[in-house]
Coordinates of C-alpha atoms and ligand atoms in Angstrom, one line a residue:
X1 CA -36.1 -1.8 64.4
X2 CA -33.7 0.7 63.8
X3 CA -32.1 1.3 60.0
X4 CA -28.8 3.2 59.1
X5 CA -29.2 5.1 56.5
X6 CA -26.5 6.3 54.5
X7 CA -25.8 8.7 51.6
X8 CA -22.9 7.6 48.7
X9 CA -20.1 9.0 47.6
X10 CA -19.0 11.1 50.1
X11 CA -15.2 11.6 51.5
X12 CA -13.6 10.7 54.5
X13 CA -11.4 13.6 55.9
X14 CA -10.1 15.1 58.9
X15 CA -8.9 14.0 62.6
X16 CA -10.6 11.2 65.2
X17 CA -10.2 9.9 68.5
X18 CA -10.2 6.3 68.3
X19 CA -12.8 4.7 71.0
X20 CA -11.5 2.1 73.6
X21 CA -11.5 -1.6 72.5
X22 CA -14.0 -3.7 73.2
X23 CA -12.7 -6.9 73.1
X24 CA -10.3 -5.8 75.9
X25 CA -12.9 -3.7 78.0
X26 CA -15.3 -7.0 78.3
X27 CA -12.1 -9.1 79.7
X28 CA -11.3 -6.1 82.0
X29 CA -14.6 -5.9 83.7
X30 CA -14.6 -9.7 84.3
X31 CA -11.7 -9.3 85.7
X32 CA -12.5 -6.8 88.0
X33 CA -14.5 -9.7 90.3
X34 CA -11.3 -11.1 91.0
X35 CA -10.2 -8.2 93.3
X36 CA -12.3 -7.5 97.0
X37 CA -12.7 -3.9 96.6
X38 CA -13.0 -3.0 92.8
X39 CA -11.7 -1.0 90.0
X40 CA -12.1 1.6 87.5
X41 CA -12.0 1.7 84.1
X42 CA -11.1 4.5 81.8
X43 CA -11.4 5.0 78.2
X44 CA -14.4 1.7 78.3
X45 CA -16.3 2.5 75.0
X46 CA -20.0 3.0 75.7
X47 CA -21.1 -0.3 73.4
X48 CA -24.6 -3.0 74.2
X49 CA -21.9 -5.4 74.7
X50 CA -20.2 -3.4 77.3
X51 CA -23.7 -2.7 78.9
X52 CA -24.5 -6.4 78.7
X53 CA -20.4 -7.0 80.9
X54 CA -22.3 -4.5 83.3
X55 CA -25.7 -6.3 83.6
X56 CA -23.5 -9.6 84.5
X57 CA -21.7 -7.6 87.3
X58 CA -25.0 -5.8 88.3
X59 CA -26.7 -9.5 88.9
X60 CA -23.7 -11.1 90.4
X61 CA -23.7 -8.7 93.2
X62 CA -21.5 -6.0 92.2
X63 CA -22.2 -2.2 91.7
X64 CA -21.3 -0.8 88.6
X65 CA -22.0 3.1 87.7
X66 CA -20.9 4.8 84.3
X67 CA -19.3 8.4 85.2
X68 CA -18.1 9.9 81.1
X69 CA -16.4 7.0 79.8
X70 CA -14.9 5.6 82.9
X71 CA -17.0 2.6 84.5
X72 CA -16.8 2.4 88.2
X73 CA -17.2 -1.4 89.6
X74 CA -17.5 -2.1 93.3
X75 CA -17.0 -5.8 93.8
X76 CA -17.3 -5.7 97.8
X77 CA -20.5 -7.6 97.6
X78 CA -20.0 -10.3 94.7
X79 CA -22.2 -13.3 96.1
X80 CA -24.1 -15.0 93.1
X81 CA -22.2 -17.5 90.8
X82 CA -24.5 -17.5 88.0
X83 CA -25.0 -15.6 85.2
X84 CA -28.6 -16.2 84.0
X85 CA -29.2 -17.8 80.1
X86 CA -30.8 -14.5 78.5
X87 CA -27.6 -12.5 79.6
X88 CA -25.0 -15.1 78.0
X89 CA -27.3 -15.0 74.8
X90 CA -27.3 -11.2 74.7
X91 CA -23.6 -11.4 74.4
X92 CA -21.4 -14.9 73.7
X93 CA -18.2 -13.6 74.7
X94 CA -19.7 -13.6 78.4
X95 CA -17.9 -17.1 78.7
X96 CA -15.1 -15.2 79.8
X97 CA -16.9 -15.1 82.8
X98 CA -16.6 -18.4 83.3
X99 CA -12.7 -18.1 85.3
X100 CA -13.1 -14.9 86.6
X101 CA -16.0 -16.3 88.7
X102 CA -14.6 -19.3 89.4
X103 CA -11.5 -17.7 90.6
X104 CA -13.0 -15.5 93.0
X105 CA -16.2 -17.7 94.5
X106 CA -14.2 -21.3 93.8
X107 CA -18.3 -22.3 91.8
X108 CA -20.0 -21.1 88.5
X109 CA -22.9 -21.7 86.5
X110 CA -23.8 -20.6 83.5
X111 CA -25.4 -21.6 80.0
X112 CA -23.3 -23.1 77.2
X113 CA -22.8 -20.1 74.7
X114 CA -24.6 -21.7 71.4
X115 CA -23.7 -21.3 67.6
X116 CA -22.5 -17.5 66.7
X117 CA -23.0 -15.4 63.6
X118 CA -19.4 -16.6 63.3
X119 CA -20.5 -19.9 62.6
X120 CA -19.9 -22.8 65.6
X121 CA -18.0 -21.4 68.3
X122 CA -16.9 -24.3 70.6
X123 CA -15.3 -23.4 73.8
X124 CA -13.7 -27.0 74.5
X125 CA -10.4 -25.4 75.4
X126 CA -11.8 -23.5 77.6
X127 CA -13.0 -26.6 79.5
X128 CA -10.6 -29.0 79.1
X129 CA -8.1 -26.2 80.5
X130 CA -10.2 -25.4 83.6
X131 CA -10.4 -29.2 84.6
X132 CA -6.0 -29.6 84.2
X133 CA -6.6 -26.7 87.1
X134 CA -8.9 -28.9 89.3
X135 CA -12.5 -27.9 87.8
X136 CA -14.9 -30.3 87.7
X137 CA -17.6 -29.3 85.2
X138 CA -20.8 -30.9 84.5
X139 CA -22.7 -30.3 81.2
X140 CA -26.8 -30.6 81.7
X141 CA -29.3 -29.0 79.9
X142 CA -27.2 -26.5 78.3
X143 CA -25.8 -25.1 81.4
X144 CA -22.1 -25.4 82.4
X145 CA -22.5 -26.4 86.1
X146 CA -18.5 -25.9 87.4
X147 CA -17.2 -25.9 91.1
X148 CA -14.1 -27.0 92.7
X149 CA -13.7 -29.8 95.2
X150 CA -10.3 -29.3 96.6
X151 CA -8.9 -26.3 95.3
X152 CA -7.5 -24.5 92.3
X153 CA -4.2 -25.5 90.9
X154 CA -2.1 -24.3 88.7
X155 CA -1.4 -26.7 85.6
X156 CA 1.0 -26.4 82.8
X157 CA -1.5 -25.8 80.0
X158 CA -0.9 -26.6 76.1
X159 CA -3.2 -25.0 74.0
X160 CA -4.1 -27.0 71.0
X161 CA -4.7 -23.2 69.3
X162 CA -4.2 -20.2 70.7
X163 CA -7.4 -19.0 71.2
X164 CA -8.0 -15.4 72.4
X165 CA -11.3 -16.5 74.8
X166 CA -9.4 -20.0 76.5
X167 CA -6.0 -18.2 77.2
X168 CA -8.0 -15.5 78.8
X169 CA -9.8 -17.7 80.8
X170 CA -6.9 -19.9 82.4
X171 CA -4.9 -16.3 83.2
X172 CA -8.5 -15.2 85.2
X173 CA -8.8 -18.7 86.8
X174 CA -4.8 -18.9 87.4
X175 CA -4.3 -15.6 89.1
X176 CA -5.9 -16.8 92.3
X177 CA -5.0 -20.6 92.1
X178 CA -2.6 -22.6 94.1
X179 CA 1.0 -22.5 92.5
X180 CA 2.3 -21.9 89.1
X181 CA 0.5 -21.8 85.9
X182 CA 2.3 -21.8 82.4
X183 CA -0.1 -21.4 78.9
X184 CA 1.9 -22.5 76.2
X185 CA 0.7 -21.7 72.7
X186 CA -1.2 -18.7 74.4
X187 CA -3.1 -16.1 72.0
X188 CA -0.4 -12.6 71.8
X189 CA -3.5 -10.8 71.2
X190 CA -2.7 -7.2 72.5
X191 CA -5.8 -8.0 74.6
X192 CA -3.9 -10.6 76.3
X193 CA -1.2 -7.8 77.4
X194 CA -3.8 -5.4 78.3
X195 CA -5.5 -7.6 80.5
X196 CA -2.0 -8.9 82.1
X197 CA -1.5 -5.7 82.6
X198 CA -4.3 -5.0 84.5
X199 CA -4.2 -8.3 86.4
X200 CA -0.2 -7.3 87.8
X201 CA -1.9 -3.6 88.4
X202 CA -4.3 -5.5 90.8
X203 CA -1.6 -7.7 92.7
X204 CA -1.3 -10.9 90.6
X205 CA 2.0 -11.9 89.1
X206 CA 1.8 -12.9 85.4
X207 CA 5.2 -12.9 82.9
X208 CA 5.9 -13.8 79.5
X209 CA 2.3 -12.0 78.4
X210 CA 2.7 -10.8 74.2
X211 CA 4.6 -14.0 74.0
X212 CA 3.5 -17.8 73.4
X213 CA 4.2 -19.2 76.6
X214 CA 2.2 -17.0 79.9
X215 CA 3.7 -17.8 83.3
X216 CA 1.2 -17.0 86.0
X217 CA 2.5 -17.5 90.1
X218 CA -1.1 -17.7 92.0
X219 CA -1.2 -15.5 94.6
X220 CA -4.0 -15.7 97.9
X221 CA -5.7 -12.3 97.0
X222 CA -6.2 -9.3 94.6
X223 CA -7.1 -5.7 95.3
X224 CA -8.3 -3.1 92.7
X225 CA -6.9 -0.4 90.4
X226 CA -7.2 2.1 87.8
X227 CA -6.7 1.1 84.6
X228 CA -6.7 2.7 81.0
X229 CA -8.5 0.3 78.0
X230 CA -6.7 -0.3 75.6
X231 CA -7.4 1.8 72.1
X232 CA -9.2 -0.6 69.5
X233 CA -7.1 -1.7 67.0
X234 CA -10.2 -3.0 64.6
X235 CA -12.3 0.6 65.2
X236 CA -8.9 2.2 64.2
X237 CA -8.7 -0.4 61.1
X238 CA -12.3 0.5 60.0
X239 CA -11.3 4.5 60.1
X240 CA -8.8 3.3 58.2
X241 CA -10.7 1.6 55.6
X242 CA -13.2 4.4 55.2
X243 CA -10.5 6.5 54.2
X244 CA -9.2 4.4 51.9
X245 CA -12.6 3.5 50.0
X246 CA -13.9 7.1 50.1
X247 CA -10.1 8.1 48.6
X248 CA -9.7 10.3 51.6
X249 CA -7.4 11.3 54.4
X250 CA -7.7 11.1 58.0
X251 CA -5.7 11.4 60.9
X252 CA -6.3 8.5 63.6
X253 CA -5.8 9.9 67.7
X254 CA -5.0 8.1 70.4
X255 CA -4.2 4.8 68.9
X256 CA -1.1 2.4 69.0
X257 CA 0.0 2.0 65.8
X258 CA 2.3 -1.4 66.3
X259 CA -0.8 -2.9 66.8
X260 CA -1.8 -2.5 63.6
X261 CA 1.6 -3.7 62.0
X262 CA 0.0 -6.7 60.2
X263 CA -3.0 -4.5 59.1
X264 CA -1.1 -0.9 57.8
X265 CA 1.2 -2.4 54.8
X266 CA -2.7 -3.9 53.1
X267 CA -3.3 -0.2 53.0
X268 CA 0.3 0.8 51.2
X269 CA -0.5 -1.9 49.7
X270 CA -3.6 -1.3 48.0
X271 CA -1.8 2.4 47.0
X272 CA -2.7 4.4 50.4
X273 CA 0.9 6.3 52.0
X274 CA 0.1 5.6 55.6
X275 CA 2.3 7.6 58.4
X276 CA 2.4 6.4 62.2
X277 CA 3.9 8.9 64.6
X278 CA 3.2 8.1 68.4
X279 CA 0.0 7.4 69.3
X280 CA -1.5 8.5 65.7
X281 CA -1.6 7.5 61.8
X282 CA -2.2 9.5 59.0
X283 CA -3.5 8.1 55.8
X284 CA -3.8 9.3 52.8
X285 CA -5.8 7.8 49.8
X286 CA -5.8 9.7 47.2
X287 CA -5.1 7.5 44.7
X288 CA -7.0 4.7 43.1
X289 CA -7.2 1.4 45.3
X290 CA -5.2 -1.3 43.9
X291 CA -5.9 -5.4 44.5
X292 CA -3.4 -6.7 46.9
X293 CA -2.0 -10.5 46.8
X294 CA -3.4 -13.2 49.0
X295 CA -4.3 -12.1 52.4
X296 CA -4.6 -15.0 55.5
X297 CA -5.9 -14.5 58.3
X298 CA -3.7 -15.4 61.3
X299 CA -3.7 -15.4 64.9
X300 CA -1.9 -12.3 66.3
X301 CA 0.8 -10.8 65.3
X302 CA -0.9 -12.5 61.7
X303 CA -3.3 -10.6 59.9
X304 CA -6.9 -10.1 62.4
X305 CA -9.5 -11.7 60.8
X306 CA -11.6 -9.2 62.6
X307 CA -10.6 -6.4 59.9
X308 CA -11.4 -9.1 57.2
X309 CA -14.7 -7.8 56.1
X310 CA -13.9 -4.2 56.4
X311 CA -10.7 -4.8 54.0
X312 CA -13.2 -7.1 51.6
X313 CA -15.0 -3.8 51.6
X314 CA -12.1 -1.5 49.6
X315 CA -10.8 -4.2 47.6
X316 CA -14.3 -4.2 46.0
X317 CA -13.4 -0.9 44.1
X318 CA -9.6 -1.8 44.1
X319 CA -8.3 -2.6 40.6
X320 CA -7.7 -6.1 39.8
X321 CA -8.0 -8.9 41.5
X322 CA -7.7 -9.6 45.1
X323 CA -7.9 -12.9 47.4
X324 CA -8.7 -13.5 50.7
X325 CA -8.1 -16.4 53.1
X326 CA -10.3 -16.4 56.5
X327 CA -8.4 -19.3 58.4
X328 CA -9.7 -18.6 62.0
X329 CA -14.1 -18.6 61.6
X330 CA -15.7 -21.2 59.6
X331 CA -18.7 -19.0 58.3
X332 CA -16.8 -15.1 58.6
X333 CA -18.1 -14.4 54.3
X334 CA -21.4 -13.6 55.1
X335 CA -21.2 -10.2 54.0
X336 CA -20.7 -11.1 50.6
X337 CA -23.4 -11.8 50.1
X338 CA -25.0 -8.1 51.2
X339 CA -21.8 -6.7 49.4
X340 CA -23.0 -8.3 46.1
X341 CA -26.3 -6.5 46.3
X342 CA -24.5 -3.0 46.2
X343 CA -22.9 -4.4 43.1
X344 CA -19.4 -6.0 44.7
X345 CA -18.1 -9.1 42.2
X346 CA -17.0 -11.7 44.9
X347 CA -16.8 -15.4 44.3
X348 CA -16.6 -17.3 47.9
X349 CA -15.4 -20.8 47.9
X350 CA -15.6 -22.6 51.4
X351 CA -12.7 -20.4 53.1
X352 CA -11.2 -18.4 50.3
X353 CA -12.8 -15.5 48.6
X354 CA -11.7 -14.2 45.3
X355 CA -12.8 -9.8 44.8
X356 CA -12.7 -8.7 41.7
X357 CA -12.5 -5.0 41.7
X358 CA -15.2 -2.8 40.3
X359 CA -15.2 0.8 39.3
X360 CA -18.5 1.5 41.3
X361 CA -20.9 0.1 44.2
X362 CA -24.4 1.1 44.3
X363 CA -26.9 2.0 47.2
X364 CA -29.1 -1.2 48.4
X365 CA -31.1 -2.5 51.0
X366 CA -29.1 -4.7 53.1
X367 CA -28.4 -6.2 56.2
X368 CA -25.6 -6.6 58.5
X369 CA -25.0 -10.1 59.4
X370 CA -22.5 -9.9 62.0
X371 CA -20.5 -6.8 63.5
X372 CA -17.5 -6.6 61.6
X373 CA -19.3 -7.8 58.3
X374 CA -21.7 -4.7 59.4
X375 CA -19.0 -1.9 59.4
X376 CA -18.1 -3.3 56.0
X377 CA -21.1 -2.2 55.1
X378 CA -21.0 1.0 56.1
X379 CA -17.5 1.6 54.4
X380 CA -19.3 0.5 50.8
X381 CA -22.0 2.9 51.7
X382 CA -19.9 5.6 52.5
X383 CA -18.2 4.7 48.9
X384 CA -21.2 3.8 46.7
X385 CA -23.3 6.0 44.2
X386 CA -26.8 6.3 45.9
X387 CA -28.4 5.8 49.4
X388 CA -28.0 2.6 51.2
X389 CA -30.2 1.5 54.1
X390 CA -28.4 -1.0 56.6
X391 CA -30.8 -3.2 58.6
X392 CA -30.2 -5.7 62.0
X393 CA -27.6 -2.6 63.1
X394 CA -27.7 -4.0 66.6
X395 CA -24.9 -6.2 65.2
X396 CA -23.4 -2.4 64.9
X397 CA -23.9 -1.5 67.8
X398 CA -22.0 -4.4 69.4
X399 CA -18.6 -2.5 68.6
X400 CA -18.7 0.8 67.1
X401 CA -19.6 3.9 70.1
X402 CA -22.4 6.1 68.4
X403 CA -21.1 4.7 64.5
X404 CA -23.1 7.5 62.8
X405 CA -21.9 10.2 65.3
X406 CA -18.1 9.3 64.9
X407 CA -18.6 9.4 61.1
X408 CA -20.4 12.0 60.3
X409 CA -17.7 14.1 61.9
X410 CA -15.3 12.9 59.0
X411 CA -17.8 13.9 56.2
X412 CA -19.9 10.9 56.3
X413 CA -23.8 11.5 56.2
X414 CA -25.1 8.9 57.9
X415 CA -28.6 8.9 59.8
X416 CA -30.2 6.2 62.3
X417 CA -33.9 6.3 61.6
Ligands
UD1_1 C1 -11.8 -13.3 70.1 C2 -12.4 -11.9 69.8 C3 -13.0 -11.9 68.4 C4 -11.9 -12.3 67.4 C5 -11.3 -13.7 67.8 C6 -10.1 -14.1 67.0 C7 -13.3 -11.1 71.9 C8 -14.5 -10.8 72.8 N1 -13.5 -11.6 70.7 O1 -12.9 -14.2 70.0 O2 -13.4 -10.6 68.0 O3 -12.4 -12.5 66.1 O4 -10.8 -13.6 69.2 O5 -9.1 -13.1 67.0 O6 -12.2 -10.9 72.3 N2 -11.9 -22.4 69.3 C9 -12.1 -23.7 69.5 N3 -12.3 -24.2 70.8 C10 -12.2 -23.3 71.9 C11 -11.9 -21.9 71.6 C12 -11.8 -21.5 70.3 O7 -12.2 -24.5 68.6 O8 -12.3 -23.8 73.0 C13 -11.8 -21.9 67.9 C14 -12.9 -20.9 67.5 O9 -14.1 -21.6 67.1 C15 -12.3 -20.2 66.4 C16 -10.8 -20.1 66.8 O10 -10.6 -21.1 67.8 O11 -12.4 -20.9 65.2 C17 -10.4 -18.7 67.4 O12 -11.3 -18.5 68.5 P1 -10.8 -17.6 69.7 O13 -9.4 -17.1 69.5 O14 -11.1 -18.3 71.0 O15 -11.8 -16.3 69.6 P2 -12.7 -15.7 70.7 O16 -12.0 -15.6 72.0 O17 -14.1 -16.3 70.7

């Protein structure tokens, strides 16, 4: 089992290239099965969860060879409609297989992703949106057995929530259906744009992506294309944060900083000057952290309750007191806890979490609990007196390309032993 092991009270300085987002990469290369011939992906982070989106395409049929960090799938061959249980357990977000599949071989089986780290994650939008399109999908056994009688039509589809996964879903399944689909109360993820993006690039014809209603026309085939992942806004956010709890400076590359509008004014905020210009931001922490008011996490353009944990992080040694309110995961604290252990005060009551600020963290023993909750972390490493040995890193590894590489870079001193 594999530990990080990280030395305190070091500083975050310098300049770094911000890795390609995951959660837009794994969409992408689902989507790629849509088209006959396949497509390349640049700038696809080299992450387990990105090799687990390969193994998928590998056992469906496809070919799918890593040249640098572009991933080269060849969907000519595509013939199996299942994805077996051990690889949707390796990675839950593979339910976003689920329409791509179903678009492009009209049948699809696969097992019902279980409880998360995140707490339960159920995906009944998901399925109550594929059957408005024609689906019918029987539940036995914990597999999600899904084919198509007739064909598949596009539905005007109200989304109860605008989930990330279910809107990404319907626009895979709707690209290839018969007539018009419209998601209202769609997720405006940047995600959802980058993978629009990609879809049109391929031959569909999707509007009104970035917004909450998505208007997709079906169309009766899709080629391939070369395509450019998105930077990832959270990676960038964590940079971010390791500046600010280390009372660095850094300079983010390759990055879009409107993505990051809801996230950047927490940093001003907690008394970090923070300057975007093009595809960069410069921050600068200098100063003592400060506690912010109430922070709620939102759907986008709200504030990402992926960045939660890694803001829970700084306001540890921010002054005063800070609250947080995690409104999209039932069980997204469970870092607390670890962050208690390095000497964090934080007082968790069913969704909100009150942080009082500290002067100092200390090196423990802990474990990360989920990915995001892991990188937090790491940022109280980075900031505590002390060594700190992270266990279960595969949670890590999930999201962050080479984490102890990419840091140390900055002034970190981070080993994997
Ligand atoms: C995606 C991201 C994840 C991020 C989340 C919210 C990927 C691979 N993952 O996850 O990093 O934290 O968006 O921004 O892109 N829900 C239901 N029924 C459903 C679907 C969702 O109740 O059918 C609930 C979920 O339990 C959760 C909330 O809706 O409480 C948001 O989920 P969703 O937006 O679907 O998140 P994911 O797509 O799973």
């Amino acid at each position: 089992m594999q530990r990080l092991v990280i030395e305190g009270d070091t500083k975050i300085s310098g300049e770094i290239k911000v890795q390609g987002a995951k959660n837009s990469a794994l969409p992408l290369l689902a989507a790629t099965i849509l088209g006959k011939t396949g497509s390349v992906l640049h700038n696809c982070p080299m992450l387990s969860d990105v090799f687990a989106a390969c193994r998928i395409l590998s056992y469906l049929g496809c070919k799918c060879v890593r040249e640098g960090d572009s991933v080269i799938v060849d969907t000519a061959n595509l013939t199996h409609f299942e994805v077996p249980d051990e690889l949707m357990r390796e990675m839950r977000s593979s339910i976003v297989f689920l329409g791509a599949i179903l678009g492009r071989l009209g049948r699809c089986r696969l097992s019902f992703p279980g409880g998360c780290e995140l707490g339960p994650r159920p995906i009944d939008m998901h399925i109550s949106s594929l059957k408005q399109m024609g689906v019918i999908i029987k539940e036995e056994h914990g597999f999600l057995d899904c084919s198509i009688p007739k064909e598949l039509k596009g539905a005007a589809i109200s989304l109860s929530f605008p989930s990330v996964g279910a809107t990404e879903n319907i626009m895979l399944a709707a690209v290839l259906a018969n007539g018009d689909t419209e998601i209202r109360n769609a997720a405006r993820e940047p995600e959802i744009m980058d993978l629009a993006d990609f879809l049109n690039a391929c031959g569909a014809k999707i509007s009104g992506q970035g917004g909450s209603t998505i208007y997709i026309t079906g169309v009766k085939e899709l080629g391939g294309c070369e395509y450019s992942v998105m930077p990832d806004r959270i990676v960038a956010a964590t940079y971010m944060g390791a500046a600010a709890i280390t009372n660095g400076e850094l300079s983010l590359q390759q990055i879009r900083p409107r993505d990051l509008d809801a996230v950047t004014p927490i940093f001003e905020e907690m008394g970090c000057s923070v300057y975007p210009y093009a595809d960069r931001i410069f921050i600068n922490a200098k100063r003592p952290l400060k506690a912010v008011k109430t922070i709620r996490t939102m759907p986008y353009p709200g504030f990402p309750t992926d960045v939660q944990a890694i803001i829970m992080a700084c306001l540890c040694k921010a002054r005063g007191t800070s609250v947080i309110v995690e409104n999209i995961f039932e069980n997204r604290f469970k870092h607390a806890g670890e962050l208690r252990r390095m000497g964090a005060d934080i007082k968790i009551e069913s969704k909100v979490a009150v942080i009082e600020g500290v002067p100092k963290l200390y090196g423990a023993q802990v474990q990360a609990t989920d990915l995001r909750g892991g990188a937090a972390l790491v940022l109280a490493a980075l900031s505590a007196e002390g060594v700190t040995s992270i266990s279960e890193i595969k949670h890590i590894d999930r999201g962050y390309e080479f984490i102890e590489n990419s840091f140390n870079k900055i002034g970190a001193k981070i080993k994997r032993v």
